[in-house]
Amino acid sequence: MSTFDLIDPEIESYCEAHTTAETDLLYRLNRQTHLQTINPRMASGQLQGQFLSLISKMIHPTRILEIGTFTGYSAICLAEGLTDDGILHTIEINEEYEDRIREFVAKSPDTNKIQLHIGDAKRIVPAMNEIWDLVFIDAEKTDYQEYYDIVFPQVRENGFILIDNTLWNSKVVHEVAHNDRDTQAILAFNDHVQQDPRVRNLLLPFRDGIMIIEKLQG
């Protein structure tokens, strides 16, 4: 998602000017996403892309799970930190994005480390025999709790889960409409994580909010 006015646009521009630039591949993917998709702000973009890349490089994971590929920007960034024998499994439910994802992943230097799955993560993930070092969830907001419950047993101790859009256009601090299921779901999810004794968590006010969760036990 985009910055959603969480920070002053001039500050955002300053941050972008003092952040490592996108690679040519990511620039072209971002531009094509903006030109050819209905919700281009769903792409991670320069700031979040660098954030995901750096987090991955700090953890140096062997197995990454991504739920919600969109056009592949975040997957390409996350894969940059994988070990030499590492694999990133990324799941996208919308088959309309498949060709674009495969086109750009094929051009990534980490193409052999990225495995795309088209389908429902709620069915795909339980069938995977993997232990995850890092999980990134950016998919249907009303399903966040279910995704969390599904992946949690497969995350290694001291592994990390990143959840995008946990401030949801700042709606989490305003009165919520009775029919706003997305905001209601995010509020409930954030409260659940905060009360979960098995984790340590940080809700980072970055872009549209990223919840960083470290699994401590269970």
Short mmCIF file of C-alpha atoms in Angstrom, two decimals:
data_model
loop_
_atom_site.label_atom_id
_atom_site.label_comp_id
_atom_site.label_asym_id
_atom_site.label_seq_id
_atom_site.Cartn_x
_atom_site.Cartn_y
_atom_site.Cartn_z
CA MET A 1 0.00 0.00 0.00
CA SER A 2 0.99 3.64 -0.23
CA THR A 3 2.01 6.03 2.53
CA PHE A 4 -1.63 7.05 3.18
CA ASP A 5 -0.58 10.41 4.59
CA LEU A 6 0.93 8.85 7.71
CA ILE A 7 3.91 11.13 7.19
CA ASP A 8 4.29 14.51 5.55
CA PRO A 9 4.79 14.11 1.77
CA GLU A 10 7.92 16.25 1.96
CA ILE A 11 9.35 13.95 4.63
CA GLU A 12 8.48 10.96 2.48
CA SER A 13 10.25 12.50 -0.50
CA TYR A 14 13.27 13.27 1.67
CA CYS A 15 13.33 9.67 2.90
CA GLU A 16 13.14 8.37 -0.66
CA ALA A 17 15.98 10.67 -1.69
CA HIS A 18 18.10 9.25 1.13
CA THR A 19 17.24 5.61 0.55
CA THR A 20 19.01 3.28 -1.87
CA ALA A 21 17.28 3.54 -5.22
CA GLU A 22 15.29 0.76 -6.80
CA THR A 23 17.07 -1.56 -9.15
CA ASP A 24 16.16 -1.12 -12.79
CA LEU A 25 14.09 -4.31 -12.60
CA LEU A 26 12.07 -3.08 -9.62
CA TYR A 27 11.64 0.35 -11.20
CA ARG A 28 10.22 -1.21 -14.36
CA LEU A 29 7.96 -3.52 -12.37
CA ASN A 30 6.68 -0.64 -10.25
CA ARG A 31 6.04 1.50 -13.32
CA GLN A 32 4.22 -1.30 -15.15
CA THR A 33 2.17 -2.01 -12.03
CA HIS A 34 1.08 1.63 -11.87
CA LEU A 35 0.23 1.73 -15.56
CA GLN A 36 -1.57 -1.58 -15.87
CA THR A 37 -3.27 -2.49 -12.57
CA ILE A 38 -6.30 -1.09 -10.79
CA ASN A 39 -4.70 -0.78 -7.33
CA PRO A 40 -1.03 -0.01 -8.00
CA ARG A 41 -0.46 1.32 -4.49
CA MET A 42 -0.60 -2.30 -3.32
CA ALA A 43 2.97 -2.67 -4.61
CA SER A 44 5.63 -2.22 -1.95
CA GLY A 45 7.63 0.49 -3.71
CA GLN A 46 11.08 1.85 -2.93
CA LEU A 47 10.88 2.48 0.83
CA GLN A 48 9.07 -0.69 1.84
CA GLY A 49 11.02 -2.71 -0.71
CA GLN A 50 14.31 -1.65 0.86
CA PHE A 51 12.89 -2.31 4.31
CA LEU A 52 11.90 -5.87 3.38
CA SER A 53 15.24 -6.48 1.70
CA LEU A 54 17.20 -5.28 4.72
CA ILE A 55 15.09 -7.29 7.18
CA SER A 56 15.65 -10.38 5.06
CA LYS A 57 19.38 -9.74 4.86
CA MET A 58 19.59 -9.29 8.64
CA ILE A 59 17.76 -12.57 9.28
CA HIS A 60 19.47 -14.39 6.38
CA PRO A 61 16.60 -16.89 6.12
CA THR A 62 16.57 -20.29 4.49
CA ARG A 63 12.79 -20.38 4.12
CA ILE A 64 10.49 -17.41 3.52
CA LEU A 65 6.72 -17.52 3.10
CA GLU A 66 4.84 -14.65 1.49
CA ILE A 67 1.04 -14.56 1.46
CA GLY A 68 -0.09 -12.03 -1.14
CA THR A 69 2.30 -11.63 -4.07
CA PHE A 70 0.40 -8.98 -6.08
CA THR A 71 2.82 -8.28 -8.97
CA GLY A 72 5.95 -9.64 -7.28
CA TYR A 73 7.77 -6.54 -6.03
CA SER A 74 7.98 -7.62 -2.39
CA ALA A 75 8.91 -11.20 -3.29
CA ILE A 76 11.89 -10.01 -5.31
CA CYS A 77 13.01 -7.79 -2.42
CA LEU A 78 12.59 -10.46 0.26
CA ALA A 79 14.52 -13.02 -1.78
CA GLU A 80 17.63 -10.81 -1.69
CA GLY A 81 18.42 -11.98 1.85
CA LEU A 82 18.02 -15.72 1.32
CA THR A 83 20.85 -18.14 2.00
CA ASP A 84 22.49 -19.76 -1.02
CA ASP A 85 20.17 -22.74 -0.69
CA GLY A 86 17.17 -20.69 0.43
CA ILE A 87 13.69 -20.68 -1.07
CA LEU A 88 10.88 -18.13 -0.96
CA HIS A 89 7.38 -19.51 -1.43
CA THR A 90 4.97 -16.77 -2.48
CA ILE A 91 1.21 -17.27 -2.81
CA GLU A 92 -1.16 -15.17 -4.91
CA ILE A 93 -4.86 -15.92 -5.09
CA ASN A 94 -5.55 -13.77 -8.17
CA GLU A 95 -4.48 -15.71 -11.25
CA GLU A 96 -4.67 -12.55 -13.37
CA TYR A 97 -1.33 -11.46 -11.92
CA GLU A 98 0.47 -14.71 -12.69
CA ASP A 99 1.99 -13.79 -16.06
CA ARG A 100 3.36 -10.48 -14.80
CA ILE A 101 4.77 -12.08 -11.66
CA ARG A 102 6.52 -14.80 -13.63
CA GLU A 103 7.84 -12.29 -16.19
CA PHE A 104 9.62 -10.19 -13.59
CA VAL A 105 10.66 -12.98 -11.24
CA ALA A 106 12.35 -14.63 -14.23
CA LYS A 107 14.53 -11.51 -14.58
CA SER A 108 15.50 -11.43 -10.91
CA PRO A 109 19.01 -12.63 -9.95
CA ASP A 110 17.23 -14.78 -7.37
CA THR A 111 14.75 -16.29 -9.81
CA ASN A 112 15.73 -19.87 -8.90
CA LYS A 113 14.95 -19.16 -5.25
CA ILE A 114 11.38 -17.91 -5.80
CA GLN A 115 8.52 -20.37 -6.12
CA LEU A 116 5.12 -18.97 -7.06
CA HIS A 117 1.87 -20.64 -6.03
CA ILE A 118 -1.46 -19.51 -7.46
CA GLY A 119 -4.37 -20.30 -5.18
CA ASP A 120 -5.77 -19.93 -1.67
CA ALA A 121 -3.06 -19.71 0.99
CA LYS A 122 -5.45 -21.20 3.55
CA ARG A 123 -5.29 -24.45 1.58
CA ILE A 124 -1.72 -24.27 0.29
CA VAL A 125 0.19 -23.44 3.47
CA PRO A 126 -1.07 -26.31 5.68
CA ALA A 127 0.06 -28.77 3.00
CA MET A 128 3.62 -27.42 3.00
CA ASN A 129 6.19 -29.35 5.01
CA GLU A 130 8.31 -26.32 5.86
CA ILE A 131 9.64 -24.42 8.86
CA TRP A 132 9.64 -20.69 8.15
CA ASP A 133 12.34 -18.27 9.22
CA LEU A 134 10.41 -15.27 7.92
CA VAL A 135 6.77 -14.78 6.91
CA PHE A 136 5.29 -11.71 5.19
CA ILE A 137 1.51 -11.39 5.08
CA ASP A 138 -0.13 -8.79 2.85
CA ALA A 139 -3.43 -10.27 1.70
CA GLU A 140 -7.14 -10.18 2.54
CA LYS A 141 -7.46 -8.19 5.76
CA THR A 142 -10.46 -10.09 7.10
CA ASP A 143 -8.36 -13.27 6.93
CA TYR A 144 -5.34 -11.97 8.85
CA GLN A 145 -6.23 -13.89 12.01
CA GLU A 146 -6.67 -17.14 10.08
CA TYR A 147 -3.38 -16.67 8.22
CA TYR A 148 -1.63 -16.01 11.53
CA ASP A 149 -3.08 -19.12 13.12
CA ILE A 150 -2.13 -21.26 10.12
CA VAL A 151 1.48 -20.13 9.81
CA PHE A 152 2.34 -19.76 13.49
CA PRO A 153 3.02 -23.46 14.18
CA GLN A 154 5.34 -23.57 11.15
CA VAL A 155 7.45 -20.57 12.19
CA ARG A 156 10.69 -21.49 13.94
CA GLU A 157 11.41 -20.25 17.43
CA ASN A 158 12.78 -16.70 17.16
CA GLY A 159 11.48 -16.54 13.60
CA PHE A 160 9.64 -13.45 12.38
CA ILE A 161 6.22 -12.63 10.94
CA LEU A 162 5.65 -9.30 9.20
CA ILE A 163 2.05 -8.12 8.72
CA ASP A 164 1.34 -5.23 6.35
CA ASN A 165 -1.42 -2.60 6.54
CA THR A 166 -1.92 -2.85 10.30
CA LEU A 167 -2.78 0.86 10.57
CA TRP A 168 -5.15 0.65 7.59
CA ASN A 169 -5.13 4.22 6.37
CA SER A 170 -5.17 5.42 10.01
CA LYS A 171 -8.70 4.04 10.41
CA VAL A 172 -7.59 2.09 13.50
CA VAL A 173 -7.64 5.30 15.57
CA HIS A 174 -10.98 6.63 14.33
CA GLU A 175 -14.57 5.60 14.80
CA VAL A 176 -15.22 2.48 12.76
CA ALA A 177 -18.33 2.13 10.61
CA HIS A 178 -20.52 -0.84 11.53
CA ASN A 179 -20.05 -2.31 8.04
CA ASP A 180 -16.28 -1.73 7.80
CA ARG A 181 -15.22 -5.34 8.15
CA ASP A 182 -11.60 -4.73 7.11
CA THR A 183 -10.91 -2.19 9.86
CA GLN A 184 -12.77 -4.28 12.43
CA ALA A 185 -10.67 -7.30 11.48
CA ILE A 186 -7.40 -5.38 11.72
CA LEU A 187 -8.32 -3.93 15.12
CA ALA A 188 -9.15 -7.40 16.41
CA PHE A 189 -5.97 -8.84 14.93
CA ASN A 190 -3.72 -6.15 16.41
CA ASP A 191 -5.30 -6.69 19.82
CA HIS A 192 -4.81 -10.45 19.52
CA VAL A 193 -1.10 -10.09 18.75
CA GLN A 194 -0.63 -7.61 21.59
CA GLN A 195 -2.16 -10.12 24.01
CA ASP A 196 -0.32 -13.18 22.64
CA PRO A 197 2.23 -14.28 25.29
CA ARG A 198 4.10 -16.36 22.71
CA VAL A 199 5.47 -13.34 20.83
CA ARG A 200 7.28 -10.05 21.05
CA ASN A 201 5.83 -7.45 18.72
CA LEU A 202 6.32 -3.95 17.35
CA LEU A 203 3.66 -2.03 15.43
CA LEU A 204 5.80 0.20 13.26
CA PRO A 205 4.16 3.41 11.94
CA PHE A 206 5.77 2.99 8.56
CA ARG A 207 3.74 3.46 5.37
CA ASP A 208 0.39 1.85 6.25
CA GLY A 209 1.71 0.16 9.37
CA ILE A 210 3.82 -3.01 9.62
CA MET A 211 3.46 -5.33 12.60
CA ILE A 212 6.77 -7.05 13.31
CA ILE A 213 6.31 -10.22 15.36
CA GLU A 214 9.03 -12.42 16.83
CA LYS A 215 7.90 -15.91 17.82
CA LEU A 216 9.28 -16.67 21.27
CA GLN A 217 7.59 -19.98 21.98
CA GLY A 218 4.82 -22.35 20.96
#
